[in-house]
Structures are given as C-alpha cells and as structure tokens.
Amino acid sequence: MTLAAGLSRWACHPTRSRGRRIAEPKAPTRSEFQRDRDRIIHSTAFRRLVYKTQVFMNHEGDLFRTRLTHSLEVAQLGRSIGRSLKLDEDLIEAIALAHDLGHTPFGHAGQDVLDECMKAHGGFEHNLQSLRVVDLLEQRYPAFDGLNLCFETREGILKHCAKRNAQIIEAAEPGGVAHRFLHAQQPSLEAQLCNLADEVAYNAHDIDDGVRSGLLELEQLEAVPLVQRYLHEALAAHPGLKGKRLLFETIRLMLSAQVYDIIDATRAELEAAAPANVDEVRLSKPLVRFSPEMRAASTELKRFLFANLYRHPQVHATRERAEEVMRDLFHLYSNDASLMPPGQGDVFRTTADYIAGMTDRFALKEHQRLTGKQLF
Ligand code: MG
C-alpha cells in the first residue's frame, strides 16, 4: 500500500483508513478524508451553525463569532499547524468543521439546560450529539442514515464522552470510537490537534468579541500575561498603535506564538515517543501539546475570560432568558410529540434532537409561537 506523499508516518493516511460503517466504492478523485469534509460542508447541520451562538447571540451584532465562523477558525489553525507536522489536512478540516455540529442553540446555556431536562432520559452531551448528527440525524443519502463518515473523522468528532455513554457505544460498536474512553487511549494526532486548535481559537476570538461588545476593555486585558506580552510587542514594533489595530495586532502575534509553540512542543514529543504509525499514537500519551509555559499562560487567559466575559452580568442575563426558552420548549415538545416532526428514539430523545438542531432564531420563533412570550 502506498502512503500519501508529504505525510509523516504518524499521520492518518487516507489509504489506511479503518473505513466507513457501511462500505462504499472509492471516489475517483478525492481521498476518503476529503470526501468526509465535503459531506460535512453539504450537510444541513453545518449550515445551521451560522445561526448558533458561540458566546454572543446572533441578534446582538453581525460581527460576533458564530459557531460557523468559530469552526472555520479552528479549521484554519488546525490545518496551519497540521501542515507543519505533516498531518492530514483534510482530516483536520473535516473534524474541525464538524466538531460543534451537535451544539444546541444559545451556546453552553442551551447545552446545560438540555442535559438537565434529559437527566432521567440518558442525558445530553454536545460532543456525543455531534456524532449523533453525522451518524444518524442527517438524512440525505439513499442507502444510509447520517453521513457514513470514516472512523478517523468520527473518532475526532467524539472529543469527550462520559463513561456510561462510552459503554453504550462500545457495546454497539466494539473497538470503535468510544473504545479509547474506556481504555485511557488517545485519538489520532489530527484529532488531538483539533482539540487544542479549538482552545486557541476561542481564547483569541473571545477577546476580540469581548472588546467589540464593550464588555471587556483592552486595559483590563493587560492584566493577563499572555495578552500583555504581545500587546507590548505590538507597541514596540508600532509605537503609537491604538484602538482596534492594536487589538488585532496583539491577537495576531498571540495566535502566531501559540501556533509555533504547539509545532515545536509537539515535534519534540513526537521525536521522543517516535510512534511508528497512528496505532502507536493511540497507545501513547497525548502528543499534541503546548510547552508547559504556554499551557500555563493559555489556562490563565481562559480563567480570565471565564471570570470577566462568560460570567459577565450582561452575558448572564441573556443566559437566563435562553435557559427559559430551552426549558419551555423541552416541556412543550416532550408533552406533545405532535408539535414536532417524527424523530429517532423515544419522545425525550426526539425532543432533545429536535431542540439541539435548532438555530437560535428558530428556537426563539418557535418559543414565541407556542408560548406567546417574547423574551428577546
Ligand atoms: Mg469549538
């Protein structure tokens, strides 16, 4: 079997994929992972991401990140790093574009309410829901439910999974995508990278959106060492730079530094561990990483954003109204299945699938139609 040119031996090679759940003939011009990426882009769930909240709701402003632009930024960062590490860029792109497909409307507020409403009915996890979307809920192909993606793409999409859910998946698919959660193993490097690129992306764009919204001040961000360092670098190179350009240049320098840090730290790990192939990657410790210094700096930035942006009173007030919408919708649909299209599973799972698939504005429209309340 020939290996794709330009890929390292520890990459996921599309010619060595563990394959799809339902076998399909090969595509004449595209690799298996290119094909997965293309299927994701053409899916309905992907288009919905444009109207799903990342941190700020869609109606709060046209320039804030949505789940869609967030996913594109994760893909960009992932591919950029992945190319340097000679990983498969198509697989990285497929995982990155699909990683948030299972997110509910209204960001984490939506996911938390749905999990709470589903407590007695199997719970709700957005990572698992992303897998459910690509395995079951997308219905567009004549021969199968879902998108019938490759194992490697599905493995990357299932980023986290509670043990109980992992056991259920493992029973249905022995040695499959949930196996690693029960045996403390790792996913491919492409999947590990998407996970880290996700963190790099939201840390950076949430600073930008936080300042744009007026909830964060650039001066306040100077208290965060990682930001301070690149703010000073930007000013040293461009004395007198201020306002948005200073913010953008700071974020740009910070992103570049994180990208180079991941490339260097991961290369060192890979050289030390010297995995012969992706199977050895899966049995190794996590190999895609920040240096210890950058890890600490990134965690501190995350903590800052948590305390000052995600918990900001204004964000919190929006969150409470979004929670009310989610709770009302859940009770309405789960008490009267005739209000929603037929689904996959019991009335509670069908309700969770239906609500999770909604965009923010569809959820608000439905809520207003069914309750007469106008919360936003
Ligand atoms: Mg994400």
Short mmCIF file of N, CA and C in Angstrom, two decimals, residues 67-143:
data_model
loop_
_atom_site.label_atom_id
_atom_site.label_comp_id
_atom_site.label_asym_id
_atom_site.label_seq_id
_atom_site.Cartn_x
_atom_site.Cartn_y
_atom_site.Cartn_z
N ARG A 67 -21.07 29.85 15.67
CA ARG A 67 -20.47 28.51 15.65
C ARG A 67 -19.79 28.24 14.30
N LEU A 68 -20.35 28.83 13.24
CA LEU A 68 -19.78 28.58 11.91
C LEU A 68 -18.41 29.24 11.77
N THR A 69 -18.33 30.52 12.08
CA THR A 69 -17.03 31.18 11.89
C THR A 69 -16.01 30.65 12.91
N HIS A 70 -16.48 30.28 14.09
CA HIS A 70 -15.59 29.64 15.06
C HIS A 70 -15.01 28.35 14.46
N SER A 71 -15.88 27.53 13.87
CA SER A 71 -15.42 26.26 13.30
C SER A 71 -14.43 26.49 12.16
N LEU A 72 -14.65 27.54 11.36
CA LEU A 72 -13.72 27.85 10.28
C LEU A 72 -12.36 28.28 10.84
N GLU A 73 -12.38 29.02 11.95
CA GLU A 73 -11.12 29.44 12.56
C GLU A 73 -10.37 28.24 13.15
N VAL A 74 -11.10 27.31 13.73
CA VAL A 74 -10.46 26.09 14.26
C VAL A 74 -9.83 25.33 13.09
N ALA A 75 -10.55 25.24 11.98
CA ALA A 75 -10.02 24.53 10.81
C ALA A 75 -8.76 25.22 10.29
N GLN A 76 -8.78 26.53 10.24
CA GLN A 76 -7.60 27.28 9.75
C GLN A 76 -6.39 27.04 10.64
N LEU A 77 -6.58 27.18 11.95
CA LEU A 77 -5.46 26.99 12.87
C LEU A 77 -4.97 25.53 12.81
N GLY A 78 -5.92 24.61 12.80
CA GLY A 78 -5.56 23.20 12.77
C GLY A 78 -4.78 22.84 11.52
N ARG A 79 -5.24 23.31 10.37
CA ARG A 79 -4.55 22.98 9.12
C ARG A 79 -3.16 23.60 9.08
N SER A 80 -3.08 24.82 9.57
CA SER A 80 -1.81 25.52 9.55
C SER A 80 -0.76 24.76 10.39
N ILE A 81 -1.16 24.32 11.56
CA ILE A 81 -0.25 23.56 12.43
C ILE A 81 -0.02 22.17 11.84
N GLY A 82 -1.10 21.56 11.38
CA GLY A 82 -1.03 20.19 10.86
C GLY A 82 -0.12 20.06 9.66
N ARG A 83 -0.09 21.08 8.81
CA ARG A 83 0.79 21.02 7.64
C ARG A 83 2.25 20.98 8.07
N SER A 84 2.58 21.78 9.07
CA SER A 84 3.96 21.78 9.57
C SER A 84 4.35 20.45 10.19
N LEU A 85 3.37 19.77 10.77
CA LEU A 85 3.65 18.48 11.41
C LEU A 85 3.45 17.31 10.45
N LYS A 86 3.14 17.64 9.19
CA LYS A 86 2.92 16.61 8.15
C LYS A 86 1.77 15.67 8.53
N LEU A 87 0.70 16.27 9.03
CA LEU A 87 -0.52 15.50 9.32
C LEU A 87 -1.48 15.68 8.14
N ASP A 88 -2.58 14.91 8.16
CA ASP A 88 -3.52 15.01 7.04
C ASP A 88 -4.45 16.21 7.23
N GLU A 89 -4.28 17.21 6.36
CA GLU A 89 -5.04 18.45 6.49
C GLU A 89 -6.52 18.26 6.21
N ASP A 90 -6.85 17.34 5.32
CA ASP A 90 -8.28 17.14 5.01
C ASP A 90 -9.01 16.56 6.21
N LEU A 91 -8.34 15.64 6.90
CA LEU A 91 -8.97 15.05 8.09
C LEU A 91 -9.13 16.12 9.18
N ILE A 92 -8.09 16.94 9.35
CA ILE A 92 -8.16 18.02 10.34
C ILE A 92 -9.34 18.93 10.02
N GLU A 93 -9.46 19.29 8.74
CA GLU A 93 -10.54 20.19 8.34
C GLU A 93 -11.91 19.54 8.59
N ALA A 94 -12.02 18.26 8.25
CA ALA A 94 -13.30 17.56 8.46
C ALA A 94 -13.67 17.56 9.94
N ILE A 95 -12.73 17.22 10.80
CA ILE A 95 -13.02 17.17 12.24
C ILE A 95 -13.37 18.57 12.75
N ALA A 96 -12.58 19.56 12.35
CA ALA A 96 -12.80 20.93 12.85
C ALA A 96 -14.18 21.44 12.41
N LEU A 97 -14.55 21.21 11.16
CA LEU A 97 -15.83 21.73 10.67
C LEU A 97 -17.01 21.01 11.31
N ALA A 98 -16.77 19.78 11.77
CA ALA A 98 -17.88 19.01 12.36
C ALA A 98 -17.89 19.06 13.88
N HIS A 99 -16.85 19.61 14.50
CA HIS A 99 -16.71 19.40 15.94
C HIS A 99 -17.84 20.02 16.77
N ASP A 100 -18.50 21.05 16.25
CA ASP A 100 -19.57 21.68 17.02
C ASP A 100 -20.96 21.45 16.41
N LEU A 101 -21.09 20.50 15.52
CA LEU A 101 -22.39 20.26 14.86
C LEU A 101 -23.48 19.92 15.86
N GLY A 102 -23.10 19.33 16.99
CA GLY A 102 -24.11 18.91 17.97
C GLY A 102 -24.47 20.00 18.97
N HIS A 103 -23.90 21.18 18.80
CA HIS A 103 -24.21 22.23 19.77
C HIS A 103 -25.65 22.69 19.65
N THR A 104 -26.25 22.95 20.80
CA THR A 104 -27.62 23.44 20.89
C THR A 104 -27.65 24.92 20.50
N PRO A 105 -28.85 25.49 20.34
CA PRO A 105 -28.89 26.95 20.27
C PRO A 105 -28.44 27.54 21.60
N PHE A 106 -28.06 28.79 21.60
CA PHE A 106 -27.70 29.55 22.82
C PHE A 106 -26.45 29.03 23.54
N GLY A 107 -25.54 28.42 22.82
CA GLY A 107 -24.25 28.06 23.40
C GLY A 107 -24.35 27.13 24.60
N HIS A 108 -23.46 27.33 25.56
CA HIS A 108 -23.39 26.40 26.69
C HIS A 108 -24.63 26.43 27.57
N ALA A 109 -25.32 27.59 27.58
CA ALA A 109 -26.56 27.69 28.35
C ALA A 109 -27.55 26.65 27.82
N GLY A 110 -27.65 26.55 26.51
CA GLY A 110 -28.58 25.61 25.89
C GLY A 110 -28.23 24.17 26.20
N GLN A 111 -26.93 23.88 26.12
CA GLN A 111 -26.48 22.51 26.38
C GLN A 111 -26.74 22.10 27.83
N ASP A 112 -26.52 23.03 28.77
CA ASP A 112 -26.70 22.71 30.18
C ASP A 112 -28.17 22.43 30.51
N VAL A 113 -29.06 23.26 29.94
CA VAL A 113 -30.49 23.05 30.19
C VAL A 113 -30.95 21.72 29.59
N LEU A 114 -30.50 21.45 28.38
CA LEU A 114 -30.93 20.20 27.73
C LEU A 114 -30.43 18.99 28.51
N ASP A 115 -29.22 19.09 29.02
CA ASP A 115 -28.68 17.99 29.83
C ASP A 115 -29.51 17.78 31.10
N GLU A 116 -29.88 18.90 31.70
CA GLU A 116 -30.70 18.85 32.93
C GLU A 116 -32.09 18.26 32.62
N CYS A 117 -32.71 18.70 31.52
CA CYS A 117 -34.04 18.18 31.15
C CYS A 117 -33.97 16.69 30.80
N MET A 118 -32.80 16.25 30.31
CA MET A 118 -32.65 14.86 29.85
C MET A 118 -32.06 13.96 30.93
N LYS A 119 -31.88 14.49 32.13
CA LYS A 119 -31.21 13.75 33.21
C LYS A 119 -31.76 12.33 33.39
N ALA A 120 -33.08 12.22 33.44
CA ALA A 120 -33.70 10.90 33.68
C ALA A 120 -33.85 10.10 32.38
N HIS A 121 -33.40 10.68 31.26
CA HIS A 121 -33.64 10.02 29.96
C HIS A 121 -32.34 9.84 29.18
N GLY A 122 -31.23 9.68 29.88
CA GLY A 122 -29.97 9.42 29.18
C GLY A 122 -29.05 10.61 29.03
N GLY A 123 -29.50 11.80 29.49
CA GLY A 123 -28.63 12.98 29.46
C GLY A 123 -28.39 13.53 28.06
N PHE A 124 -27.67 14.65 28.02
CA PHE A 124 -27.33 15.27 26.73
C PHE A 124 -25.91 15.80 26.78
N GLU A 125 -25.07 15.36 25.83
CA GLU A 125 -23.70 15.86 25.73
C GLU A 125 -23.51 16.36 24.30
N HIS A 126 -22.96 17.58 24.15
CA HIS A 126 -22.88 18.10 22.79
C HIS A 126 -21.88 17.34 21.90
N ASN A 127 -20.82 16.79 22.49
CA ASN A 127 -19.88 16.03 21.66
C ASN A 127 -20.52 14.76 21.11
N LEU A 128 -21.27 14.12 21.97
CA LEU A 128 -21.97 12.91 21.57
C LEU A 128 -23.04 13.26 20.53
N GLN A 129 -23.65 14.43 20.72
CA GLN A 129 -24.68 14.87 19.78
C GLN A 129 -24.07 15.15 18.40
N SER A 130 -22.84 15.69 18.37
CA SER A 130 -22.17 15.91 17.08
C SER A 130 -22.03 14.59 16.34
N LEU A 131 -21.66 13.55 17.08
CA LEU A 131 -21.52 12.22 16.47
C LEU A 131 -22.89 11.71 16.01
N ARG A 132 -23.90 11.95 16.84
CA ARG A 132 -25.26 11.52 16.50
C ARG A 132 -25.75 12.19 15.21
N VAL A 133 -25.36 13.45 15.04
CA VAL A 133 -25.75 14.18 13.82
C VAL A 133 -25.14 13.50 12.59
N VAL A 134 -23.84 13.22 12.65
CA VAL A 134 -23.19 12.65 11.44
C VAL A 134 -23.46 11.16 11.28
N ASP A 135 -23.83 10.47 12.38
CA ASP A 135 -24.10 9.02 12.28
C ASP A 135 -25.56 8.71 11.98
N LEU A 136 -26.47 9.60 12.40
CA LEU A 136 -27.88 9.23 12.35
C LEU A 136 -28.82 10.33 11.86
N LEU A 137 -28.64 11.55 12.38
CA LEU A 137 -29.69 12.55 12.20
C LEU A 137 -29.72 13.20 10.82
N GLU A 138 -28.56 13.32 10.18
CA GLU A 138 -28.58 13.84 8.81
C GLU A 138 -29.20 12.77 7.93
N GLN A 139 -30.20 13.15 7.16
CA GLN A 139 -30.85 12.14 6.32
C GLN A 139 -30.88 12.67 4.89
N ARG A 140 -29.87 12.29 4.12
CA ARG A 140 -29.80 12.81 2.76
C ARG A 140 -29.32 11.76 1.75
N TYR A 141 -28.86 10.62 2.25
CA TYR A 141 -28.34 9.60 1.32
C TYR A 141 -29.33 8.45 1.21
N PRO A 142 -29.46 7.88 0.01
CA PRO A 142 -30.45 6.83 -0.18
C PRO A 142 -30.16 5.56 0.64
N ALA A 143 -28.88 5.24 0.83
CA ALA A 143 -28.54 3.92 1.37
C ALA A 143 -28.31 3.89 2.88
#
